[in-house]
Every structure is written in C-alpha cells, then in structure tokens.
Short mmCIF file of C-alpha atoms and ligand atoms in Angstrom, two decimals:
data_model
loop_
_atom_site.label_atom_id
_atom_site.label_comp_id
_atom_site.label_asym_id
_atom_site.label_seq_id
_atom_site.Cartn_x
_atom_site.Cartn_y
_atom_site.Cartn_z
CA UNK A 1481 0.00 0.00 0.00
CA UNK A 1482 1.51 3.33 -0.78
CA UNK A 1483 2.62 6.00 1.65
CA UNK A 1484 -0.08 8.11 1.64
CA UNK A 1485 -2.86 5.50 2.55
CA UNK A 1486 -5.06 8.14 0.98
CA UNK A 1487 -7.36 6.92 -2.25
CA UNK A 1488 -10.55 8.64 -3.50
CA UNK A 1489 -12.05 4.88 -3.76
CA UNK A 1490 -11.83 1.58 -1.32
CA UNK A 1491 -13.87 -1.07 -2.57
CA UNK A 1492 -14.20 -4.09 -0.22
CA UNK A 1493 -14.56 -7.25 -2.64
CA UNK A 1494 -12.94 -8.43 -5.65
CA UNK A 1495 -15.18 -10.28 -6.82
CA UNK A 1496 -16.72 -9.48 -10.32
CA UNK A 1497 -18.76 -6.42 -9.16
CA UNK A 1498 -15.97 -4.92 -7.27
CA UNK A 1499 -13.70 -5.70 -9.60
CA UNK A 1500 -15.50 -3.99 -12.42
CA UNK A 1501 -15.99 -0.98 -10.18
CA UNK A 1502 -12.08 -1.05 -9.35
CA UNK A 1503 -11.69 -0.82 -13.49
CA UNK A 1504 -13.86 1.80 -14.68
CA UNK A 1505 -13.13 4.12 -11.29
CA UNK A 1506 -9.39 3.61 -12.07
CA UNK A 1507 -9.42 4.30 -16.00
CA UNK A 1508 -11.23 8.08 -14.89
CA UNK A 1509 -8.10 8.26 -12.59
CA UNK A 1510 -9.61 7.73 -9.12
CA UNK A 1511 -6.75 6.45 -6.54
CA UNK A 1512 -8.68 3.01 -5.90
CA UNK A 1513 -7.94 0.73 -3.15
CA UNK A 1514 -9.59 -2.16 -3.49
CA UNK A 1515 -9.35 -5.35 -0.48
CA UNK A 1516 -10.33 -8.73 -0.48
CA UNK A 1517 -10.18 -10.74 2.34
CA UNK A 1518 -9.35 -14.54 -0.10
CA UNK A 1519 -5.76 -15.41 -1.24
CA UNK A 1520 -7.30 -14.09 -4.82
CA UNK A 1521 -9.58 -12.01 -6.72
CA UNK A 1522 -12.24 -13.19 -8.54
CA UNK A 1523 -13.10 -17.00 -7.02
CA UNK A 1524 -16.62 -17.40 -7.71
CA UNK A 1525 -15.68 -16.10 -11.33
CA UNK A 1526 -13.00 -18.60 -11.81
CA UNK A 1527 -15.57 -22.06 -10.33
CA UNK A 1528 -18.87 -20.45 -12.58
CA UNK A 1529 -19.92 -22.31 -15.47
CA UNK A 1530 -18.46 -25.66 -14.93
CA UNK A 1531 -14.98 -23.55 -15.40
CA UNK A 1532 -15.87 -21.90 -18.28
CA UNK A 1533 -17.96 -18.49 -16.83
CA UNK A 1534 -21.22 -17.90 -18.39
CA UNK A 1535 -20.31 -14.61 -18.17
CA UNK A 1536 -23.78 -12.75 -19.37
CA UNK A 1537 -27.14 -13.63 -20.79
CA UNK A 1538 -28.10 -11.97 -24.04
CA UNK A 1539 -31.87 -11.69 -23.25
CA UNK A 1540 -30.75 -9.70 -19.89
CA UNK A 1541 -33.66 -7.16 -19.27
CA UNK A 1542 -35.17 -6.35 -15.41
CA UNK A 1543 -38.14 -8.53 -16.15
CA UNK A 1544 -35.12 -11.69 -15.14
CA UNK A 1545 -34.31 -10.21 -12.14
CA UNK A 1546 -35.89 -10.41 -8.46
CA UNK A 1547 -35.90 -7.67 -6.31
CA UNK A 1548 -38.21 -6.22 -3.98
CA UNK A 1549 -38.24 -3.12 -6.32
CA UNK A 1550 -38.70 -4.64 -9.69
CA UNK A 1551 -37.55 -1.18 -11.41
CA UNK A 1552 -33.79 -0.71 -9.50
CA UNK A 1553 -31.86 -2.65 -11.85
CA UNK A 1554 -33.45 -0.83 -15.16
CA UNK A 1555 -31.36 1.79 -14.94
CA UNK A 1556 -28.11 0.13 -14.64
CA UNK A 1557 -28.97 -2.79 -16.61
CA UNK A 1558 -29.58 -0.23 -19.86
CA UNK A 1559 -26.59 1.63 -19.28
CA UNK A 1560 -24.14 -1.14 -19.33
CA UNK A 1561 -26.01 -3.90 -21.42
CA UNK A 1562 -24.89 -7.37 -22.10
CA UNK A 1563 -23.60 -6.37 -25.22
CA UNK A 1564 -21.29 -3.78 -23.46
CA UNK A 1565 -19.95 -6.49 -21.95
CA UNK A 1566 -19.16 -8.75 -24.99
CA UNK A 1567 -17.64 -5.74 -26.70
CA UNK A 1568 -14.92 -6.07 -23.96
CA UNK A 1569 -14.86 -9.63 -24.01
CA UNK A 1570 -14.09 -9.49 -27.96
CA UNK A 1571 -11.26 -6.42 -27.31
CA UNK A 1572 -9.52 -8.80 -25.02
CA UNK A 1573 -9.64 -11.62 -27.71
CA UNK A 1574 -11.29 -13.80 -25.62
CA UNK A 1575 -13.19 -16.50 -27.67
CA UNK A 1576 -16.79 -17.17 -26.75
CA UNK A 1577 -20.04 -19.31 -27.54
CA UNK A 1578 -23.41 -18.93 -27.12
CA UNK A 1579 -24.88 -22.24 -25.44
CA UNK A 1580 -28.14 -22.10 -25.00
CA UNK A 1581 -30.59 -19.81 -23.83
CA UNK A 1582 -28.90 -16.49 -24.70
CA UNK A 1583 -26.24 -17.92 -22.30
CA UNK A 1584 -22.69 -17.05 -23.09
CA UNK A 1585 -19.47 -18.86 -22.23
CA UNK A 1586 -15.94 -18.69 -22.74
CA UNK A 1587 -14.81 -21.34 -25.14
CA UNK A 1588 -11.50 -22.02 -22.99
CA UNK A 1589 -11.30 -20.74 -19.36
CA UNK A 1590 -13.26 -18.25 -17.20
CA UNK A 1591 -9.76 -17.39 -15.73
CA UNK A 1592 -9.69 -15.51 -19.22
CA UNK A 1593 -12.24 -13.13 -16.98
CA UNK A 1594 -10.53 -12.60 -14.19
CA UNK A 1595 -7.66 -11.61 -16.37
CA UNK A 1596 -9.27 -9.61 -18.55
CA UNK A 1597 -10.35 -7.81 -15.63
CA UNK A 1598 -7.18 -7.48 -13.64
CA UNK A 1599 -5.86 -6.20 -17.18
CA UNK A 1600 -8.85 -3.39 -16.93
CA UNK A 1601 -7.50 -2.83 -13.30
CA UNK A 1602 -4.21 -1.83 -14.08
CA UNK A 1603 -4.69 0.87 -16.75
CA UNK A 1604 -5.54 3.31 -13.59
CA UNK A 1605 -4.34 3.48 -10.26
CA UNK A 1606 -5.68 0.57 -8.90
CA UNK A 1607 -3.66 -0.99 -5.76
CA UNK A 1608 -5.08 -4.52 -5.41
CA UNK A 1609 -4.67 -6.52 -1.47
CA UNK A 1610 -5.83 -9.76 -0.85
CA UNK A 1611 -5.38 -12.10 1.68
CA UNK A 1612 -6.66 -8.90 4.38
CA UNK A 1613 -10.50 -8.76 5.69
CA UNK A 1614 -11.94 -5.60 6.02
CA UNK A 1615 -12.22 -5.03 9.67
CA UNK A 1616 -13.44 -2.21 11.38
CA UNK A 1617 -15.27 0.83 8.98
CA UNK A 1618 -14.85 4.11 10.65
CA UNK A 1619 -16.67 6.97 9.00
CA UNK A 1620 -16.15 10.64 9.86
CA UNK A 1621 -16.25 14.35 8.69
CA UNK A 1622 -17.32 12.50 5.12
CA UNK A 1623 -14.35 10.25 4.81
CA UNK A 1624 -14.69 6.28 4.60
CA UNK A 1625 -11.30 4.75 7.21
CA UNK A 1626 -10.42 0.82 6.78
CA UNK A 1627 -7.50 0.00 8.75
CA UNK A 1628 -4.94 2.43 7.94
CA UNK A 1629 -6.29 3.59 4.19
CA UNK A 1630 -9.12 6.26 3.77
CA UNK A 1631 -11.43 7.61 1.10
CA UNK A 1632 -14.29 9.46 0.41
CA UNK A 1633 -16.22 7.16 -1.22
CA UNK A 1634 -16.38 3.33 0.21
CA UNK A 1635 -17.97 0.30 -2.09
CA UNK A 1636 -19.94 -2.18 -0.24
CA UNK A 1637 -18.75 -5.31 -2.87
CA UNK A 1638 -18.35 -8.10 -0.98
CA UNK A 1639 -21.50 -9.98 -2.09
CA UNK A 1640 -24.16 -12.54 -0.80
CA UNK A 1641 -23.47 -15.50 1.65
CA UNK A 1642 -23.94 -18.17 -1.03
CA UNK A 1643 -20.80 -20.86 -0.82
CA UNK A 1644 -19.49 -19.74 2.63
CA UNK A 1645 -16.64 -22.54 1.89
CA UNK A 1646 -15.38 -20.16 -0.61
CA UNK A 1647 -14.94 -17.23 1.46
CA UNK A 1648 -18.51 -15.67 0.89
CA UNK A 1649 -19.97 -13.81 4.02
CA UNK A 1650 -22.94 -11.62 5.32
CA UNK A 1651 -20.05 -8.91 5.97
CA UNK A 1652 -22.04 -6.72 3.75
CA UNK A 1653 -25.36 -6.60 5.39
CA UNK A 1654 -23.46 -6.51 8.63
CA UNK A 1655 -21.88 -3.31 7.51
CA UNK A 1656 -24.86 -2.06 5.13
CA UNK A 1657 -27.16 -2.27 8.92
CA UNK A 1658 -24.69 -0.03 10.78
CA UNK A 1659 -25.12 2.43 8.06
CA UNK A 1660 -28.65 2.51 8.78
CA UNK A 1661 -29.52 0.76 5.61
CA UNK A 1662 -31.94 -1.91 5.68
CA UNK A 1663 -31.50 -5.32 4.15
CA UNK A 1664 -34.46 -7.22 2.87
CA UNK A 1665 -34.14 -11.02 4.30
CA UNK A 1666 -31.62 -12.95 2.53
CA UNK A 1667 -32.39 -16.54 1.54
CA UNK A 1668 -30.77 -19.36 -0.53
CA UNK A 1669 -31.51 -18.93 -4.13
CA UNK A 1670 -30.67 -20.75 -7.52
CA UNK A 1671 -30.33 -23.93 -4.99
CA UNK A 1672 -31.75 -27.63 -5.12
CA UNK A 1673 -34.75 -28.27 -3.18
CA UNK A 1674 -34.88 -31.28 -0.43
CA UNK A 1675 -38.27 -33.68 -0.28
CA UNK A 1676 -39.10 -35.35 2.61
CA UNK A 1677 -41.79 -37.71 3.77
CA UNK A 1678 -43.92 -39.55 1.01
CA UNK A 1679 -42.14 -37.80 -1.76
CA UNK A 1680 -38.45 -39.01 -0.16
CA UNK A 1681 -39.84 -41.85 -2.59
CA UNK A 1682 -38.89 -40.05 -5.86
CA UNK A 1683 -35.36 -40.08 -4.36
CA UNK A 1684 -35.08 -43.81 -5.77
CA UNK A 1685 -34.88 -42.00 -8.87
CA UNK A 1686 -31.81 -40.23 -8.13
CA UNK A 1687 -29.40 -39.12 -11.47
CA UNK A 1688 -32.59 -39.17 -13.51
CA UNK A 1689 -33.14 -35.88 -15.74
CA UNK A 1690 -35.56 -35.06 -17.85
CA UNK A 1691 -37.27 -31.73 -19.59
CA UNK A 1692 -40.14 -30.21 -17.98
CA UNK A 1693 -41.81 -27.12 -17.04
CA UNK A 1694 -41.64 -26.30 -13.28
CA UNK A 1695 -43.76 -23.86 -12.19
CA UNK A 1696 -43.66 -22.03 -8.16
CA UNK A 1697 -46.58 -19.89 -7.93
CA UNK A 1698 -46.69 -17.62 -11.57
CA UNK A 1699 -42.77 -18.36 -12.06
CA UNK A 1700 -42.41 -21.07 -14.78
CA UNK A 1701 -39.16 -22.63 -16.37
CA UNK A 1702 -39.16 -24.92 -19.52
CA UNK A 1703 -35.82 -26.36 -18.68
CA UNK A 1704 -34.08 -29.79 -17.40
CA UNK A 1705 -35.02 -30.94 -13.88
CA UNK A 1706 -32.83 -33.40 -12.39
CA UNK A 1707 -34.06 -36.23 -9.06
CA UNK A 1708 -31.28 -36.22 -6.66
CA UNK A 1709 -30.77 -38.56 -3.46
CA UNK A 1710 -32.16 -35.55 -1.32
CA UNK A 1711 -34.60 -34.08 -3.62
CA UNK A 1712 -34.51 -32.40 -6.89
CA UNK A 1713 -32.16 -30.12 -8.68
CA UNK A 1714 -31.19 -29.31 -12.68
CA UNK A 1715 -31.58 -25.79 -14.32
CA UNK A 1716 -35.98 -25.62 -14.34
CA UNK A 1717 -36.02 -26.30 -10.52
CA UNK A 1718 -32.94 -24.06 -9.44
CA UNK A 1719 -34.96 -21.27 -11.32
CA UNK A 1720 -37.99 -21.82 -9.41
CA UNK A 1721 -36.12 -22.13 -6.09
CA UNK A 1722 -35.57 -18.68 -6.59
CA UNK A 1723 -39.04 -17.75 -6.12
CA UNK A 1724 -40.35 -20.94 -3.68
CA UNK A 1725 -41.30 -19.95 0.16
CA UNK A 1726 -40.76 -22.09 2.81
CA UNK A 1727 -44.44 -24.32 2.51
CA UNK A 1728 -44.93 -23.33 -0.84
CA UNK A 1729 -45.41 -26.76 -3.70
CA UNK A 1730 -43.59 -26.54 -6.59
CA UNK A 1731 -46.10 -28.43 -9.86
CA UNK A 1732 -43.98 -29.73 -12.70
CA UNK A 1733 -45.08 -30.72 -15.93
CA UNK A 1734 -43.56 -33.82 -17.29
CA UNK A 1735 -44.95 -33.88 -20.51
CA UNK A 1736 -44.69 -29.74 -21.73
CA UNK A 1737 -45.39 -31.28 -25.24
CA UNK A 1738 -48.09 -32.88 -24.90
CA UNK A 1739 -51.35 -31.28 -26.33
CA UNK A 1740 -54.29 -31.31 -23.93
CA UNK A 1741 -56.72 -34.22 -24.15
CA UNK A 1742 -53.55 -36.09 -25.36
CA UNK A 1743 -54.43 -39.55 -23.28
CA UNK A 1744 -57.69 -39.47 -24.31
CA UNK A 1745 -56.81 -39.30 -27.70
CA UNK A 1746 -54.41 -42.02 -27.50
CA UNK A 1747 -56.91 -44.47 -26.40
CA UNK A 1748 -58.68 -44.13 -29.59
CA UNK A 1749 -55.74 -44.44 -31.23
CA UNK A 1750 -54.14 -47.06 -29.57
CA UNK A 1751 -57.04 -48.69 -27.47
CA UNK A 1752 -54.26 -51.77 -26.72
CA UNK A 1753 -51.89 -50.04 -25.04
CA UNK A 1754 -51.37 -49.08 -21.89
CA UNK A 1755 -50.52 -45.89 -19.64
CA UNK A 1756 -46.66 -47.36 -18.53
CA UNK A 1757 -46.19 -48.17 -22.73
CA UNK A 1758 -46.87 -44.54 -23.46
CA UNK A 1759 -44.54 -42.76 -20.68
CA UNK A 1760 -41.86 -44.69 -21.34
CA UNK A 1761 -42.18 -43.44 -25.29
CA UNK A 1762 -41.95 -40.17 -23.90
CA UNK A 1763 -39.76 -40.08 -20.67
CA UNK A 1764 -36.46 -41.87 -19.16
CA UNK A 1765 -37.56 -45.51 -18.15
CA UNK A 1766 -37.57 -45.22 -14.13
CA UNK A 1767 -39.27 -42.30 -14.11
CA UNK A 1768 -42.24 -43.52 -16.84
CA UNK A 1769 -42.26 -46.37 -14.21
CA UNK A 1770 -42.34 -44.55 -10.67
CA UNK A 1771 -44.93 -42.31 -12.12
CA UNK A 1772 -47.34 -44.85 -13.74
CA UNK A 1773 -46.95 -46.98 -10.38
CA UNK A 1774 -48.27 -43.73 -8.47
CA UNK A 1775 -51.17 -43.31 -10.91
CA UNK A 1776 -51.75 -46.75 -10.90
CA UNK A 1777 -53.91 -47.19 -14.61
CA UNK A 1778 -51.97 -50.52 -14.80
CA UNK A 1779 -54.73 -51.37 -17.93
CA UNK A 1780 -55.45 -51.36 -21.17
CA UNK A 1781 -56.26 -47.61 -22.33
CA UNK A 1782 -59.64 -49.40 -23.54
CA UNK A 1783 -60.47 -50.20 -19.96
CA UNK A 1784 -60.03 -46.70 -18.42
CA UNK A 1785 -62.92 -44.41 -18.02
CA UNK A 1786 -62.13 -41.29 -19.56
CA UNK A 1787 -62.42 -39.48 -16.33
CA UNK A 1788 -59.29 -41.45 -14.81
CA UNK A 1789 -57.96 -40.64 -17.66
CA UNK A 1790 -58.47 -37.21 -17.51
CA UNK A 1791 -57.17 -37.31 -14.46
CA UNK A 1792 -54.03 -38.91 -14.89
CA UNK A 1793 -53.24 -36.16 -17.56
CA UNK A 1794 -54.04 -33.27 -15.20
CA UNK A 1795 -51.26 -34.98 -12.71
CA UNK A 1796 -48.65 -35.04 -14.76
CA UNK A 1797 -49.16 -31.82 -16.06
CA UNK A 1798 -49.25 -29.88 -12.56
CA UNK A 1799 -47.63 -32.98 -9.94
CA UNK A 1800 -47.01 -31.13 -7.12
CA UNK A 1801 -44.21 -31.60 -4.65
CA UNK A 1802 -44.40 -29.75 -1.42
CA UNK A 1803 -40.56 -29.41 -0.74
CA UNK A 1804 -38.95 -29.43 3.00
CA UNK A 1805 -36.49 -26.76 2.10
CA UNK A 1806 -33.70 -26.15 0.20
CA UNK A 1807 -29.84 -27.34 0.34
CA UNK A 1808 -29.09 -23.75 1.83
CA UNK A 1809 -26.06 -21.45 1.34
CA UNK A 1810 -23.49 -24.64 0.76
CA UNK A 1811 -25.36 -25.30 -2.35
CA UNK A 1812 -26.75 -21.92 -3.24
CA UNK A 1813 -25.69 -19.97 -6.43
CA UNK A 1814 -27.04 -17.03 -4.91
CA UNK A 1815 -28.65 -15.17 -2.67
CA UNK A 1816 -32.12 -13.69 -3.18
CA UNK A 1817 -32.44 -10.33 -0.89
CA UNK A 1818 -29.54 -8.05 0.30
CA UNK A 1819 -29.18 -4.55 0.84
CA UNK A 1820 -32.66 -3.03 0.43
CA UNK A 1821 -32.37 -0.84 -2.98
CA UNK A 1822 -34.73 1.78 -1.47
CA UNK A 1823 -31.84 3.07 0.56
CA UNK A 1824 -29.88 3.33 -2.52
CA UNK A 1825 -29.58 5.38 -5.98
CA UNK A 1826 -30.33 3.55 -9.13
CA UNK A 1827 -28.03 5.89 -11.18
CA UNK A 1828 -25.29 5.82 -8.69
CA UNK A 1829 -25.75 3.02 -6.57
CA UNK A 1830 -25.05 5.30 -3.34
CA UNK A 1831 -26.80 5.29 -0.48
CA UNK A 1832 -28.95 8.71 -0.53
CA UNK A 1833 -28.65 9.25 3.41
CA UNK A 1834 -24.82 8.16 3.42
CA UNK A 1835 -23.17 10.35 0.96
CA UNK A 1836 -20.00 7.90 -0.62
CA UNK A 1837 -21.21 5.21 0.55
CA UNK A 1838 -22.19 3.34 -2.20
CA UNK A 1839 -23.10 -1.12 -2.76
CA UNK A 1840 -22.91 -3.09 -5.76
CA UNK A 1841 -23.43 -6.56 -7.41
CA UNK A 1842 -24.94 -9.58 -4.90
CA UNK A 1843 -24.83 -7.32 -1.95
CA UNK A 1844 -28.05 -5.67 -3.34
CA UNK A 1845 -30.95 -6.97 -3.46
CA UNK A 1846 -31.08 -7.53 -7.20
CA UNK A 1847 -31.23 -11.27 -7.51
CA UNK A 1848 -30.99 -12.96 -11.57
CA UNK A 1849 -32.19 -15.62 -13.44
CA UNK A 1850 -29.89 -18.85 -13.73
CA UNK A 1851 -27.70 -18.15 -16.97
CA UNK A 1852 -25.96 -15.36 -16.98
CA UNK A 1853 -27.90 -12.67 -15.68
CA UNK A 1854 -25.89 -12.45 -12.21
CA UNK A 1855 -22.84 -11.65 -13.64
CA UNK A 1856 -24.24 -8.91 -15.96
CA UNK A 1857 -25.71 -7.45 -12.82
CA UNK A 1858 -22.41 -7.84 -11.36
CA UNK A 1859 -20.98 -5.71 -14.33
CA UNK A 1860 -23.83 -3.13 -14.80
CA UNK A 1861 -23.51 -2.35 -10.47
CA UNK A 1862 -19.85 -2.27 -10.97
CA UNK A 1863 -20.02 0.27 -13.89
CA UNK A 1864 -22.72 2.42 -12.44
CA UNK A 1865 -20.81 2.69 -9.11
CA UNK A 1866 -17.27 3.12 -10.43
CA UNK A 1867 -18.78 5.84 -12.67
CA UNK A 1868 -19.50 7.72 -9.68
CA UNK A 1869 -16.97 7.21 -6.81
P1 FDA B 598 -18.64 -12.19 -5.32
O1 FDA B 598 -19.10 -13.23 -4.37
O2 FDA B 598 -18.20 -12.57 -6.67
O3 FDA B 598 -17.42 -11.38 -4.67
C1 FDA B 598 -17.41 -10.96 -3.34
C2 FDA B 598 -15.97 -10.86 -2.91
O4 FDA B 598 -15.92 -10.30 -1.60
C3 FDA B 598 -15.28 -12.21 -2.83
O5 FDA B 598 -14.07 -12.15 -3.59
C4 FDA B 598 -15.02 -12.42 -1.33
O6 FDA B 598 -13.81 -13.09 -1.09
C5 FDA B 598 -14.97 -10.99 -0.83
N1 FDA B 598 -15.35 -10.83 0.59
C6 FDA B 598 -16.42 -11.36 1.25
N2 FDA B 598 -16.42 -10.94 2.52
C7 FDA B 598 -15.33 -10.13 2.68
C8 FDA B 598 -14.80 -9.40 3.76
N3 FDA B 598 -15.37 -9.39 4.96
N4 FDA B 598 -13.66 -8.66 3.56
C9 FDA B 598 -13.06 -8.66 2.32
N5 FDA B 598 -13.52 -9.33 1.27
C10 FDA B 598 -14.65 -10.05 1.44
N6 FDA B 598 -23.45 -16.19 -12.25
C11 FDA B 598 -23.52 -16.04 -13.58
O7 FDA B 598 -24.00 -15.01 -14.05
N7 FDA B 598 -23.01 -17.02 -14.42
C12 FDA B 598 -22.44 -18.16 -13.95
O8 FDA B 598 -21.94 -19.00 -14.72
C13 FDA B 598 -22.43 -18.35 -12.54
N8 FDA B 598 -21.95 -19.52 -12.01
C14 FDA B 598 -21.87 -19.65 -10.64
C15 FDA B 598 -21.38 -20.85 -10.12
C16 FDA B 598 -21.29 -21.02 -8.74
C17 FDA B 598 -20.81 -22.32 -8.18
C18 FDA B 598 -21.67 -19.95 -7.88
C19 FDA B 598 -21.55 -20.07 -6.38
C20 FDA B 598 -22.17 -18.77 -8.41
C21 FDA B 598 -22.29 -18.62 -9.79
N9 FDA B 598 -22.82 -17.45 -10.34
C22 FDA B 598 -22.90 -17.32 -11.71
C23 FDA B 598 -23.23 -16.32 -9.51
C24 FDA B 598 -22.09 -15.27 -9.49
O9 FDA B 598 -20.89 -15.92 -9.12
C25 FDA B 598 -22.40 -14.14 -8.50
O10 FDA B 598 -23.65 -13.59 -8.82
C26 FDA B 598 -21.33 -13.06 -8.60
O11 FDA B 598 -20.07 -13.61 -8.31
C27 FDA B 598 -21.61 -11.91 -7.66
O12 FDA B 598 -20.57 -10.99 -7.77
P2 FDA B 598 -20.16 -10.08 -6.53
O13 FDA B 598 -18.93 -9.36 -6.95
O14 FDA B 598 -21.31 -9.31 -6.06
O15 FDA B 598 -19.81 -11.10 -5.37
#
C-alpha cells in the first residue's frame, strides 16, 4: 500500500462487481484501493460455469431479475447492457459461444475473466490486497477509514453468503445495517430443493433428468429438472427455487409437449396399449415407471374411463411436490435479498442518506435468473458505481 494510505475509492470485494468498479473508477483516474479478504480475486468467477464463466445472458432485461423493487436494476442494466460487456470480451480476444438460452461462455477458461479484468484494473491506479479482511469501517467528517487507508467514497462489494466454503460472508449486510440501511431477508436462491416424507420416494430415482416445465406460484421454467438422493435439482427447478417460500409446492409438468386431451386421444388411437407403454415413449424408463406406479392405470387404455384418464393427464401436467427446504447457502448460487435498494440510488448506486457510501453486485438486493444474468448485474452495479466514486 503506498505512503499516503489516501485513495478517493476503497472497494471491499474483488469479486466481479468490485472488480468492475475497481476498473472503470481507475481508468477516470480515481486512486482506488480495493481489499479482499481470499488469497485471490475473482473466485466465484474462476468455479462459474463448470470452469468456463457464463459470463452474461443476451436476453438480460429487469423482467429476469428479483428484487423487492422490480424497477432498480433498469437503470443500470440499460446503461451497461450485455452487449457492453461482450464488446470487452471481444477487445480482449477472448473466444466465446453462445450455449443455449442467450447464455454465453468462454470457449476455454473463465480465468480468461478474471484476467481480462485485472488487465482493466491496471490501466488506472488501482492498488489490489488480498489475503486482508476488512475489519473495522470508521466513517467521519465524510471520509470512509479501513484499517490504515481512507477515502471518500467506500464500495460495499463483498457480495451474498452463497458458498461460505469459498470465502462468501454476510459482511455486507453486517456493515450495510450499521449504516442505517436496511437489508431485505436474505435466503438461498438458484439452490436444489430437499423432499421429505412420502415424496423421499422419488429419491429412488436419483441421477434421472428429464425436460419439464416447473412452475412455483406464476414463475415457470421450460428447462431440465434433475431427481437427486435428497430431492430435486437441474436448471428448471434451481430457477424456481428462486421464487419458492418455505411451505410453498412446486407443480412440474412432465410432458410440456403434450397437447391437452392427449391420453384421451391415444386411447382411440391405440385402445391396446397401456398408460406405462406410453410414458416410457416419452420419458427416461424409471421415471415412466415410478410415475405410472403412483397413478396406478396398470390397464389397457380401452379399460379406463375417460375421467381417470383425464385425471391422470391433469397430474402429470401440474404434480405437485411440497418441498422441505432447500440445500441452503453450501449449495446456493445465490442469494435472493440483500441490501434493500430503497436506501440506494439507481443511477449511482449510493446510499442517498450516506453520501460515498455506495453497494454493488450480490450485496443488493437484485437477484438474476440462472444463466448469466448475475454476472451482468455484477458488471452493470460495478459500472454504475465506479462511474461515480
Ligand atoms: P462475489 O461473491 O463474486 O465477490 C465478493 C468478494 O468479496 C469475494 O471475492 C469475497 O472473497 C470478498 N469478501 C467477502 N467478505 C469479505 C470481507 N469481509 N472482507 C473482504 N472481502 C470479502 N453467475 C452467472 O451469471 N453465471 C455463472 O456462470 C455463474 N456460475 C456460478 C457458479 C457457482 C458455483 C456460484 C456459487 C455462483 C455462480 N454465479 C454465476 C453467480 C455469481 O458468481 C455471483 O452472482 C457473482 O459472483 C456476484 O458478484 P459479486 O462481486 O457481487 O460477489
């Protein structure tokens, strides 16, 4: 750290948010200190998309995000857009691919990020420290102290407490409270949900995946959904964990293709065959099995009344599990909730009654969709803030 221990920035968190804020701040020539408390910058970056960082979603617009104001991230979102990001992306020769979904990946590494970022960093004056936790925040006569460094303007960057194994804490609402900001109740999100009791029985089908549409309350996800030995997981149900409540079911349809009044048709068609015969055309063989065996039309087509017919269809369009929880913050991609964003500017990201003090990225509560849209919220917090500082 340099003599002075004076900077017009610190930003605790060097994680993609902060260090996006540390880059743009820096390049306008603010004196930017920015601390993380891990051995290196830029962890969750470097483990995100299996390795390869789906580092933003094309299709990013607020309506993806969760917040309890569903406006805050407009502003920031439209400023610095997913395209934005790409340009960079592209200027640092990094190659890329679109996977599915709008989703976009690196072809080789997502340490290509974290470089590319640390690259950003040091075209301004941008002192990096890791390995130190930011301790005590004194505040006074409109200057930000931590430890022996000060600064007018402070970034609250050190995100949600998703994967505390990796170093992730609640350090931010901890510090965002004694501020005086509020923080709207934080709670595992993007996370596999556990089943217990009569539905433990769809456990047996553990490693089986298969496309459905998973709906929790009006959120629904066309998207793989995955049985594991404590409940289920895959892309569809991580989405909807996002917006489940504690007590809330969760209905998934098994068969999204399937045109209404499908079963009935089919015993017309094929009067001989039976309701096992046709799931297994349609869906991974244990699974056809477990859920014919809970209908239990064991007959000929011919032999059901069209009522239990009926019936079974409506199931399997809308079967609704009634989960026990979630796998919490070990298992969580996120965290839904955070810093309350009525405390906060959506231009600036600073907190109106705390002049300089300003929070960014999972901190907030700005929560995304699976795919993408975290780390563009990352970005677009990052920009808006360093803009400012
Ligand atoms: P982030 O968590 O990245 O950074 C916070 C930083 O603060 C960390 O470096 C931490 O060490 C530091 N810190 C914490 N407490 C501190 C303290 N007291 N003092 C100092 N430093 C402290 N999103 C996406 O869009 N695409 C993807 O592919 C993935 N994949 C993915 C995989 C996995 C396994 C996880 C867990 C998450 C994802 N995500 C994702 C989500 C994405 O990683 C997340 O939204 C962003 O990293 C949030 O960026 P932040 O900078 O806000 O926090």
């Amino acid at each position: 750290m340099p003599a002075s221990h004076s900077y017009d920035a610190i930003i605790l968190g060097g994680g993609a948010a902060g260090l996006m804020c540390a880059a743009i701040a820096g390049q306008r020539g603010r004196r930017v200190l920015l601390l993380d408390h891990a051995d290196q910058v830029g962890k969750k970056i470097l483990i995100s998309g299996g390795g390869r960082c789906n580092f933003t979603n094309i299709g990013a617009a607020p309506d993806r995000y969760l917040s309890q104001n569903p406006h805050f991230a407009k502003s920031a979102l439209s400023r610095y857009t997913a395209h934005d990001f790409l340009d960079l992306v592209e200027r640092h020769r990094i190659a890329w691919h679109e996977k599915t979904l709008g989703q976009l990946f690196c072809d080789g590494s997502a340490r290509q990020i974290v470089d590319m970022l640390l690259d950003e960093c040091a075209r301004g004056p941008v002192d990096i420290v890791t390995g130190r936790a930011a301790g005590e925040v004194g505040h006074a006569d409109g200057r930000f102290r931590v430890d022996d460094a000060e600064a007018p303007s402070l970034v609250i960057a050190t995100g949600g407490p998703s994967i505390p194994k990796m170093g992730a804490t609640g350090f931010a609402y901890d510090l965002a409270r004694r501020f005086g900001l509020k923080v709207v109740e934080p709670r595992p999100a993007l996370v596999p949900l556990t089943l217990s009791g009569e539905e433990a029985l769809f456990r047996e089908l553990s490693g089986v995946s298969t496309d459905v549409v998973a709906a929790a309350g009006k959120a629904r996800f066309r998207e793989a959904a995955l049985f594991t030995h404590r409940g289920l997981s895959g892309p569809a149900i991580l989405q909807v964990s996002s917006y489940w409540r504690h007590g809330d079911p969760i209905a998934i349809d098994f068969l999204p293709d399937a045109a209404p009044g499908w079963l009935t048709a089919a015993k017309k068609a094929r009067p001989r065959t039976t309701l096992r015969k046709l799931l297994d055309e349609a869906l991974p063989g244990r699974l056809a099995e477990t859920l014919a065996d809970r209908i239990g039309l064991a007959q000929e087509l011919a032999n059901s009344p069209d009522r239990a017919l009926a019936d079974a269809e409506r199931r399997l369009a809308a079967w609704s599990f009634r989960p026990n929880g979630t796998e919490g913050y070990a298992k969580a991609e996120v965290t839904v909730g955070g810093i309350d964003t009525a405390a906060l500017s959506s231009q600036k990201m600073e907190a109106r009654k705390v002049p300089g003090l300003y929070a960014i990225g999972e901190a907030v509560d700005v929560t995304g969709w699976l795919g993408g849209y975290n780390f563009q919220w990352a970005w677009a917090s990052g920009v808006a803030a360093g803009q400012a500082v």
